[in-house]
Short mmCIF file of C-alpha atoms in Angstrom, two decimals:
data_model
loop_
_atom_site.label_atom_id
_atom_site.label_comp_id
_atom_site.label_asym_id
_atom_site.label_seq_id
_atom_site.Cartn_x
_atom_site.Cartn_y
_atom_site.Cartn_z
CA UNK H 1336 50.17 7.32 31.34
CA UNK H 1337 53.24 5.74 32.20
CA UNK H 1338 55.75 4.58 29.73
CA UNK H 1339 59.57 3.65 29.49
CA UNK H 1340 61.08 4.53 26.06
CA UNK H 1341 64.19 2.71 26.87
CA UNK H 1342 62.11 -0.75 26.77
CA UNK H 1343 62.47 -0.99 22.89
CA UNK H 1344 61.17 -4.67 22.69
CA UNK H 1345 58.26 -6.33 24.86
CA UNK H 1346 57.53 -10.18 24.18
CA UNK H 1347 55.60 -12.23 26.09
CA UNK H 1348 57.71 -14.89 27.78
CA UNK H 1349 57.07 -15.60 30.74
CA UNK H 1350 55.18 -19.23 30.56
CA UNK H 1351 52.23 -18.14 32.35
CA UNK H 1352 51.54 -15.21 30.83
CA UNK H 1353 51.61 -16.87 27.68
CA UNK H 1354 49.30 -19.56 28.27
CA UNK H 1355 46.76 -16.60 29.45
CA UNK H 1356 47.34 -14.89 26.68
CA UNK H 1357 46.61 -17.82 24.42
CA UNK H 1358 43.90 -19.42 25.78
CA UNK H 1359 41.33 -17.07 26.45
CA UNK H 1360 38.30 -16.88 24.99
CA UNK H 1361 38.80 -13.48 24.62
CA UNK H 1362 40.31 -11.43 21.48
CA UNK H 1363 43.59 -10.04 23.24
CA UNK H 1364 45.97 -7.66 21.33
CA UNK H 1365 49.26 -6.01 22.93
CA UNK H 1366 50.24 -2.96 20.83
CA UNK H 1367 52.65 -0.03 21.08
CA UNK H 1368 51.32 3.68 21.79
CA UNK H 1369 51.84 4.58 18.52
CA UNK H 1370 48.52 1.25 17.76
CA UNK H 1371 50.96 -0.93 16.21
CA UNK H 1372 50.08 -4.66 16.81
CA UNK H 1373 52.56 -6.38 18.62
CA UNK H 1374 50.99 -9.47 19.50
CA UNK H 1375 47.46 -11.34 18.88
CA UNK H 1376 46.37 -14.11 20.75
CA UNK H 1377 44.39 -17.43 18.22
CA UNK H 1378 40.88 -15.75 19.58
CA UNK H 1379 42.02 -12.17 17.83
CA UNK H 1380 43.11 -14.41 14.51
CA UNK H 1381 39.96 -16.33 14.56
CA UNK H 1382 37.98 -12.83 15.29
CA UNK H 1383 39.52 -10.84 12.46
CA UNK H 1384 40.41 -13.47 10.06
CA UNK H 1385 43.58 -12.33 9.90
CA UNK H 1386 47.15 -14.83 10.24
CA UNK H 1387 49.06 -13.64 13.06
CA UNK H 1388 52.24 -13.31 10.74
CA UNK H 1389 50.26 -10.25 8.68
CA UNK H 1390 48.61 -8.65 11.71
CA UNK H 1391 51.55 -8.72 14.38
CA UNK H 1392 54.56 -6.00 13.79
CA UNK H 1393 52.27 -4.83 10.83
CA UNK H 1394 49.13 -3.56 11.32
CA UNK H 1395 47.31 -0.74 13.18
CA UNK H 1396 44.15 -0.37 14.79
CA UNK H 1397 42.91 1.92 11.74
CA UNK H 1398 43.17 -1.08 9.52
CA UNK H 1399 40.80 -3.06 11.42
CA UNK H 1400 37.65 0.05 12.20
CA UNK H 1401 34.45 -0.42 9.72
CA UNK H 1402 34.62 1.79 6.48
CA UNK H 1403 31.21 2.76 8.29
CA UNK H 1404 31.35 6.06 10.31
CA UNK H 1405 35.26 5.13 10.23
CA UNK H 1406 36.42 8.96 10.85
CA UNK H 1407 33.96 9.19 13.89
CA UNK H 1408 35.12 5.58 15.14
CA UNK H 1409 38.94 6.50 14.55
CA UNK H 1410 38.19 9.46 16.59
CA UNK H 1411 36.42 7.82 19.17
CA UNK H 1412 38.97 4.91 19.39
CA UNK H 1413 41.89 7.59 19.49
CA UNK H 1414 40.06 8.93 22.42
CA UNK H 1415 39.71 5.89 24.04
CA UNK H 1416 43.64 4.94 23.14
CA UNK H 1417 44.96 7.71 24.89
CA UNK H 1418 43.07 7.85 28.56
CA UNK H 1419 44.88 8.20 31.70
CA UNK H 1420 42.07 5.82 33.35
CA UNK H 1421 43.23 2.37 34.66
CA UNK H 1422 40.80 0.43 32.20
CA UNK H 1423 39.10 2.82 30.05
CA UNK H 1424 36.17 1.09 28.56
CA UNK H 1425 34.86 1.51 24.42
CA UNK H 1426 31.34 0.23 23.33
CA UNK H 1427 29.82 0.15 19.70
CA UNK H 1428 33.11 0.09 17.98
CA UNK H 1429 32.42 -1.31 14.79
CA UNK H 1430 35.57 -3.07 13.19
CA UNK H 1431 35.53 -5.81 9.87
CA UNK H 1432 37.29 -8.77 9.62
CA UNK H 1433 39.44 -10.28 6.46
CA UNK H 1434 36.20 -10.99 4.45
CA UNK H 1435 34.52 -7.36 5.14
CA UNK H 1436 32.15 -8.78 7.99
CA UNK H 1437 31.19 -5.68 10.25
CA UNK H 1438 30.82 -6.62 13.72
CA UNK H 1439 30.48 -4.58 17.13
CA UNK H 1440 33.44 -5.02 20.07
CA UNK H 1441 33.75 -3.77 23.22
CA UNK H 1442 37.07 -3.07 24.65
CA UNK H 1443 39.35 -2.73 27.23
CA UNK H 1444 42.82 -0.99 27.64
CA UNK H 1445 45.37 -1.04 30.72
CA UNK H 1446 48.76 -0.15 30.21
CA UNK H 1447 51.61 -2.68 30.71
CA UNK H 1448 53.72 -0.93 33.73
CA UNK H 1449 57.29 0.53 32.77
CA UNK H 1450 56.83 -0.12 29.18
CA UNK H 1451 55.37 1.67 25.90
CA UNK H 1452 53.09 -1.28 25.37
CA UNK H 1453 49.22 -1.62 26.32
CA UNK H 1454 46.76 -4.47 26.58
CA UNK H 1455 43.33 -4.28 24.70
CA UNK H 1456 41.02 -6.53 25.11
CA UNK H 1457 37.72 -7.44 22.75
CA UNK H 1458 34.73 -8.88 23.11
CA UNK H 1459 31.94 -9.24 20.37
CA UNK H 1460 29.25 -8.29 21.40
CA UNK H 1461 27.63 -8.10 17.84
CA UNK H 1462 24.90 -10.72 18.79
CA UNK H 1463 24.10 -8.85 21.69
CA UNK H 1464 23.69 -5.78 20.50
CA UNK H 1465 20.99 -7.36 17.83
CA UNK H 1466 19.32 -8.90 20.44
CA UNK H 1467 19.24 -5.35 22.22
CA UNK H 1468 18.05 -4.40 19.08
CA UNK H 1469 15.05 -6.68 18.47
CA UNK H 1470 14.25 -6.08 22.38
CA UNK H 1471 14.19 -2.35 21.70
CA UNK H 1472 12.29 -2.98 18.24
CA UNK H 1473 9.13 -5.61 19.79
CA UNK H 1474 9.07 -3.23 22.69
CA UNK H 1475 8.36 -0.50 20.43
CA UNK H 1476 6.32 -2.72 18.46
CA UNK H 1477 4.20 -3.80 21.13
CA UNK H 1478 3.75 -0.38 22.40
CA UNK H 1479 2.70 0.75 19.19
CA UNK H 1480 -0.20 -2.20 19.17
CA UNK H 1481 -1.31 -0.65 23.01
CA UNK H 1482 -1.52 2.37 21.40
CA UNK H 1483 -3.67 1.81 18.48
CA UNK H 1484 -5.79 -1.08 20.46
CA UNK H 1485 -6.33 2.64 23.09
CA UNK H 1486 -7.18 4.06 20.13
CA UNK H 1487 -9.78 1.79 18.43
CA UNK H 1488 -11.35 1.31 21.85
CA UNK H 1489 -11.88 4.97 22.45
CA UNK H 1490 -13.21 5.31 18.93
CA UNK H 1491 -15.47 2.28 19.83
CA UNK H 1492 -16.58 4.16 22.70
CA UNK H 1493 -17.23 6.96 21.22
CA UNK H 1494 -19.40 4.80 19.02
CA UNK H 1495 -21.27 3.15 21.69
CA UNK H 1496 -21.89 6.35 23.58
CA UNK H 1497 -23.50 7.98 20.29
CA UNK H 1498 -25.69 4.74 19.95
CA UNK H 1499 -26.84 4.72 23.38
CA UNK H 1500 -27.64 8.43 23.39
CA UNK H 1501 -29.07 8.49 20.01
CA UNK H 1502 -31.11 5.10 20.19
CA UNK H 1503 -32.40 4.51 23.31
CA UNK H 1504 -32.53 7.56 24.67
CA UNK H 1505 -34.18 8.86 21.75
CA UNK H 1506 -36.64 5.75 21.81
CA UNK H 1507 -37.35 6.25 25.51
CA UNK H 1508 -38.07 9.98 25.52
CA UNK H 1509 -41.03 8.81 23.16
CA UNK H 1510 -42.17 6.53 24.61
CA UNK H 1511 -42.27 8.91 27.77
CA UNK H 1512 -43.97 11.16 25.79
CA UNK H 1513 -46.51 8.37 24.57
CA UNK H 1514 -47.15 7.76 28.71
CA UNK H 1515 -48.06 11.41 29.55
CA UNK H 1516 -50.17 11.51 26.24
CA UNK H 1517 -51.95 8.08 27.81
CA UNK H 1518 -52.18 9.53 30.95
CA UNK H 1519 -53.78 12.58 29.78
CA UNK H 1520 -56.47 10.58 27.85
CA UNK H 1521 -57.73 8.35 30.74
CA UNK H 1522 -60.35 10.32 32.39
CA UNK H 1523 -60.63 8.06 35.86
CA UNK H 1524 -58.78 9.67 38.40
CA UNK H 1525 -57.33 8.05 40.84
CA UNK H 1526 -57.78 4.51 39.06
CA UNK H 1527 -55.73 1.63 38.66
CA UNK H 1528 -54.37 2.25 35.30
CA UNK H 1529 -53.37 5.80 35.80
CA UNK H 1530 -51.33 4.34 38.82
CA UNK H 1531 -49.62 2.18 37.15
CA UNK H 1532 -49.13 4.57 33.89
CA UNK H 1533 -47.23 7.19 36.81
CA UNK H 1534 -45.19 3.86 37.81
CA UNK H 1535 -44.08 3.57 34.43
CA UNK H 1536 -43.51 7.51 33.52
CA UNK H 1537 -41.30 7.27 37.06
CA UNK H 1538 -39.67 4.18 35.55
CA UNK H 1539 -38.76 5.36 32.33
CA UNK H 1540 -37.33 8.89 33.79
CA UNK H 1541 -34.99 6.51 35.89
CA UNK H 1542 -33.70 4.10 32.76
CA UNK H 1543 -33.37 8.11 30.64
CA UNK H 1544 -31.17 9.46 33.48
CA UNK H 1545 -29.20 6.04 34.12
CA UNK H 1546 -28.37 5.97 29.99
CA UNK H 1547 -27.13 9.66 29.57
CA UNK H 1548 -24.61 8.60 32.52
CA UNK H 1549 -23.71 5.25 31.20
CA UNK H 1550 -23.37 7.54 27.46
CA UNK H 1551 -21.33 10.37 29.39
CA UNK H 1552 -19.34 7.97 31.07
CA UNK H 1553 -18.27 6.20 28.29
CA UNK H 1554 -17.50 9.55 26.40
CA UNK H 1555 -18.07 13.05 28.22
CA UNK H 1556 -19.57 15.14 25.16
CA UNK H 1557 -18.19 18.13 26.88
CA UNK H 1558 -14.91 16.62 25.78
CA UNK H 1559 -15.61 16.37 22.01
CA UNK H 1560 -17.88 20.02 21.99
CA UNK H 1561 -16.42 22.18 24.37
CA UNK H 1562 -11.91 20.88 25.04
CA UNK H 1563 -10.03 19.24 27.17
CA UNK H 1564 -9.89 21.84 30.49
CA UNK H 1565 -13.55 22.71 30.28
CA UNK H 1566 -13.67 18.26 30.25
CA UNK H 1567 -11.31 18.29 33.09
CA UNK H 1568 -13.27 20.60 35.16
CA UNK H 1569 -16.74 18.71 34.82
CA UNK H 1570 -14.23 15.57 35.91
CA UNK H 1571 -13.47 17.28 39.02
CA UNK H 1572 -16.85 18.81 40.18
CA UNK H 1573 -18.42 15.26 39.45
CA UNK H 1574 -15.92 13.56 41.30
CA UNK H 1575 -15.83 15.96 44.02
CA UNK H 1576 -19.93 15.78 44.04
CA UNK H 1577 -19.58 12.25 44.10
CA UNK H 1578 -16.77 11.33 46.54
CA UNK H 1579 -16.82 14.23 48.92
CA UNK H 1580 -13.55 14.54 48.39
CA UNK H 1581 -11.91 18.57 47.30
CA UNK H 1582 -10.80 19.45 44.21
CA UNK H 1583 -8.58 22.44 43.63
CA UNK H 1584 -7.66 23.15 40.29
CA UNK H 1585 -5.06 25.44 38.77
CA UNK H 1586 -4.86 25.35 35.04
CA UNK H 1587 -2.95 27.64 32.68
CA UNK H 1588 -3.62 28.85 29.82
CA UNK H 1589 -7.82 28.28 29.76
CA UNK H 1590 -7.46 26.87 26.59
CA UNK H 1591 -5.34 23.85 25.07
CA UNK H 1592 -4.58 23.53 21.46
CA UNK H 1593 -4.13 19.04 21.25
CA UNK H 1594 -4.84 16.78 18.61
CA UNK H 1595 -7.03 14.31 18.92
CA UNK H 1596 -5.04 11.91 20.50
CA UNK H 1597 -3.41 14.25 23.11
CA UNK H 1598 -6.79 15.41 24.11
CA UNK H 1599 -8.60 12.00 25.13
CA UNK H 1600 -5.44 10.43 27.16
CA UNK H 1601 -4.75 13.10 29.13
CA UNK H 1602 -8.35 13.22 30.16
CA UNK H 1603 -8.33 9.37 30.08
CA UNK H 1604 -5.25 9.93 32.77
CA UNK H 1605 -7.27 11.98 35.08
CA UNK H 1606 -10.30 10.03 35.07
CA UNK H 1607 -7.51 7.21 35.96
CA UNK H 1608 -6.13 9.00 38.74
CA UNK H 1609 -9.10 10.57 40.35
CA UNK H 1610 -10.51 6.85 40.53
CA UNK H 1611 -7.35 5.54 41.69
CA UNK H 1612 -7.55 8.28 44.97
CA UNK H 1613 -11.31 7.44 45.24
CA UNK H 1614 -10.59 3.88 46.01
CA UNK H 1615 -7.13 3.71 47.43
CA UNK H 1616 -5.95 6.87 49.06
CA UNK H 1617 -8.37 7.82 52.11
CA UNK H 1618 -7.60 11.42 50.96
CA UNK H 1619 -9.97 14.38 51.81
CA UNK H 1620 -8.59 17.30 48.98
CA UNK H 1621 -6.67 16.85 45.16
CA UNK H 1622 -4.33 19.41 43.91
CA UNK H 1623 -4.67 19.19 40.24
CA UNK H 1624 -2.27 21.14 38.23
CA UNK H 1625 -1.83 21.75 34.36
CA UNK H 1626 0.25 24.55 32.74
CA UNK H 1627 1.57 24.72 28.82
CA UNK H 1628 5.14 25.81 27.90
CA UNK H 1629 6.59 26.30 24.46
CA UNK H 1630 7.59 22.28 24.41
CA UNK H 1631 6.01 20.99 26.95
CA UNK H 1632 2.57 20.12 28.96
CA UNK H 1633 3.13 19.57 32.72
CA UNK H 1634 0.35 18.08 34.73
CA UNK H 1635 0.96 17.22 38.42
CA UNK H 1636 -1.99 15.67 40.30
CA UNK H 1637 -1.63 15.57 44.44
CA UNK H 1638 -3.91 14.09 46.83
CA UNK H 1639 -2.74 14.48 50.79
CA UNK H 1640 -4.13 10.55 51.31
CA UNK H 1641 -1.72 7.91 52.98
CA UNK H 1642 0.64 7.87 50.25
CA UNK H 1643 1.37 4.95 47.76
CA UNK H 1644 4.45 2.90 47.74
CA UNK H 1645 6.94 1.82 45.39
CA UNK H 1646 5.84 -1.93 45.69
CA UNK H 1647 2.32 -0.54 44.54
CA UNK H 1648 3.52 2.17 42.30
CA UNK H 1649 5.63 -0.47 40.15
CA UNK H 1650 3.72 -3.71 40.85
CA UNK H 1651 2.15 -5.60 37.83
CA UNK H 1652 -1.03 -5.77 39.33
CA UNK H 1653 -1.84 -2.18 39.68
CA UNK H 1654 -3.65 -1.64 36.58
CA UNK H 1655 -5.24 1.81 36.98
CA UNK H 1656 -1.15 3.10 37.64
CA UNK H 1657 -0.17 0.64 34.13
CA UNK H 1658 -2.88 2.25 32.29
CA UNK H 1659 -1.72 5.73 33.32
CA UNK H 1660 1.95 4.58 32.38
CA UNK H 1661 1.03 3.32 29.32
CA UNK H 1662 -1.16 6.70 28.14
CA UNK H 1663 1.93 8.59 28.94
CA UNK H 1664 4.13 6.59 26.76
CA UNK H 1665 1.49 6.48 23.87
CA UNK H 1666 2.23 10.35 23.84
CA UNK H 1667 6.68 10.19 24.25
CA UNK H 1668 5.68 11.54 27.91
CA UNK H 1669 7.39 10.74 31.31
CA UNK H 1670 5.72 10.19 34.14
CA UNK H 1671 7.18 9.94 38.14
CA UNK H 1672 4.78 8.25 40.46
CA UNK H 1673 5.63 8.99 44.38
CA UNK H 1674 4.09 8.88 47.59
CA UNK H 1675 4.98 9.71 51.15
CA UNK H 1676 3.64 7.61 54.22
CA UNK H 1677 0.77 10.34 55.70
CA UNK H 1678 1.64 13.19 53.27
CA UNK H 1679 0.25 11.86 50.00
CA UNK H 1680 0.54 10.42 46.53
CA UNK H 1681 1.84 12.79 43.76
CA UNK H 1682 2.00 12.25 40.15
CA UNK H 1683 4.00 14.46 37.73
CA UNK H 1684 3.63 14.15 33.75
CA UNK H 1685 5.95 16.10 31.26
CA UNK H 1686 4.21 15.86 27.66
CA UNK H 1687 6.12 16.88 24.62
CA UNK H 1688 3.55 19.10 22.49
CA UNK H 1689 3.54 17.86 18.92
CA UNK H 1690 4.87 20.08 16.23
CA UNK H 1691 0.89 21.13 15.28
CA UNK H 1692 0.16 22.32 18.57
#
């Protein structure tokens, strides 16, 4: 940092310098390298509160930081005080004006050449960082309401699935029985009514089967009785029986110890992205891969399809890719979405494992 102790006295003279100095809107301070105040321009006065006849020649920088965190700030001011960078820049500094007003500056320093003097510059950017704030605080808000609206409708799934099941499933396997029981009893062979009794056995056996899928796809009971890889493995064989398209998994440990929570979103993000390369990625094989580490759970899903793009991997309207985004912030995850033009789509998902697990 350059300096020149034989310039004792700096003052801003020169006309336009002055006017500059003066008139801009922002808070402008020349000080000595030892932070006394020199100087204030009316923006610093009306800032701080301060006249210009106590600040200049008389106080410090140290008079001016918050009493809050003030031995952190101090530090991180002397820090920024003492750079060899051409404008070293400070954020979050948290200073208080005459009437003990916190507010939040952000400044910046270049030294004055061939003198011991430096000029800081301030803005406030209190009101920004509160909007910043709110932003961060309705984003959070609002993720917390996609979370428990994911929540309520698995649980309402869940319910629908049992009613379905347990209902009319239960209903229709008597009155299948009742069918074979009237079949048994009608003694004409061949006639009309036995005909049309096998019609409606045949009929009923159709609605049974169509039910349990509509109950298994709104809630695979494997998932609930048996875990999430067992779960994750029916996925993939029914997909694969269903689509033609290969499924190799690789999954370590066998067994996962998730909560609740953990346990229907990952599968939830599966079942997203095995419908997502049914319908988009004219792939012929998926590389599914899910391993456990002391923090973590790392899932990578590959299919060797066209590959997406980054117009379709970040565009508004791909709502299969949103709801996978969205299930992997629900658990604090990360998630990178890539593809490659002929090679494939991949998907990689680092999980933190909650303090139970």
């Amino acid at each position: 940092m350059a300096t020149n102790t034989s310039t004792s006295e700096f003052s801003p003279k020169d006309y336009s310098f002055k006017f500059l100095f003066e008139n801009t809107g922002t808070a402008m301070a020349i000080q000595r390298e030892d932070h006394l105040i020199m100087f204030v321009n009316e923006t610093f006065v009306k800032s701080f509160g301060y006249s210009k006849s106590e600040i200049e020649g008389k106080m410090r920088w140290d008079d001016l930081v918050a009493s809050k965190n003030k031995k952190a700030i101090l530090k991180k001011y002397t820090k920024f005080m003492n750079s060899d960078r051409l404008a070293p820049h400070m954020e979050e500094v948290w200073v208080s004006n005459r009437k003990g007003q916190d507010f939040i500056l952000r400044g910046i320093l270049n030294q004055i050449p061939d003198t011991q003097y430096q000029v800081v510059s301030f803005l406030d950017i209190t009101s920004l960082k509160k909007t910043e704030y709110e932003l961060r605080e309705s984003k959070y808000q609002l993720r917390q309401l996609s979370n428990h609206l994911m929540q309520a409708r698995e649980l309402e799934r869940k319910r629908i699935a049992l009613e379905i099941h347990d209902h009319f499933g239960q209903a229709l396997a008597g009155l299948n029985a009742d069918l074979n029981w009237l079949n048994q009893e009608i003694k004409i062979p061949g006639g009309k009514c036995k005909n049309k009794i096998n019609e409606m056995t045949d009929l009923v056996g159709v609605i049974i089967q169509d039910i349990k899928r509509l109950a298994t796809d709104l809630r695979p009971p494997i998932l609930d009785t048996l875990g999430l890889v067992p779960a994750i493995e029916w996925l993939s064989e029914t997909f694969e029986q269903r689509t033609g398209i290969k499924c190799y998994l690789d999954i370590s440990p066998s067994e996962f110890n998730l909560n609740p929570e953990q346990t229907i979103n990952i599968f939830r993000i599966f079942q997203e992205a095995l419908t997502n390369i049914s319908r988009h990625s004219c792939a012929d094989e998926v590389k599914i891969n899910i391993c456990q580490t002391t923090r973590k759970i790392l899932i990578g899903i590959a299919d060797n399809g066209i590959g997406i793009t980054p117009k379709i991997a970040n565009s508004e309207e791909s709502f299969g890719i949103i709801s996978i985004k969205e299930r992997v912030l629900a658990l604090n995850g990360f998630v990178k979405i890539s593809g490659e033009t002929g090679v494939g789509t991949k998907i990689i998902i680092e999980i933190p494992r909650s303090e139970g697990d």
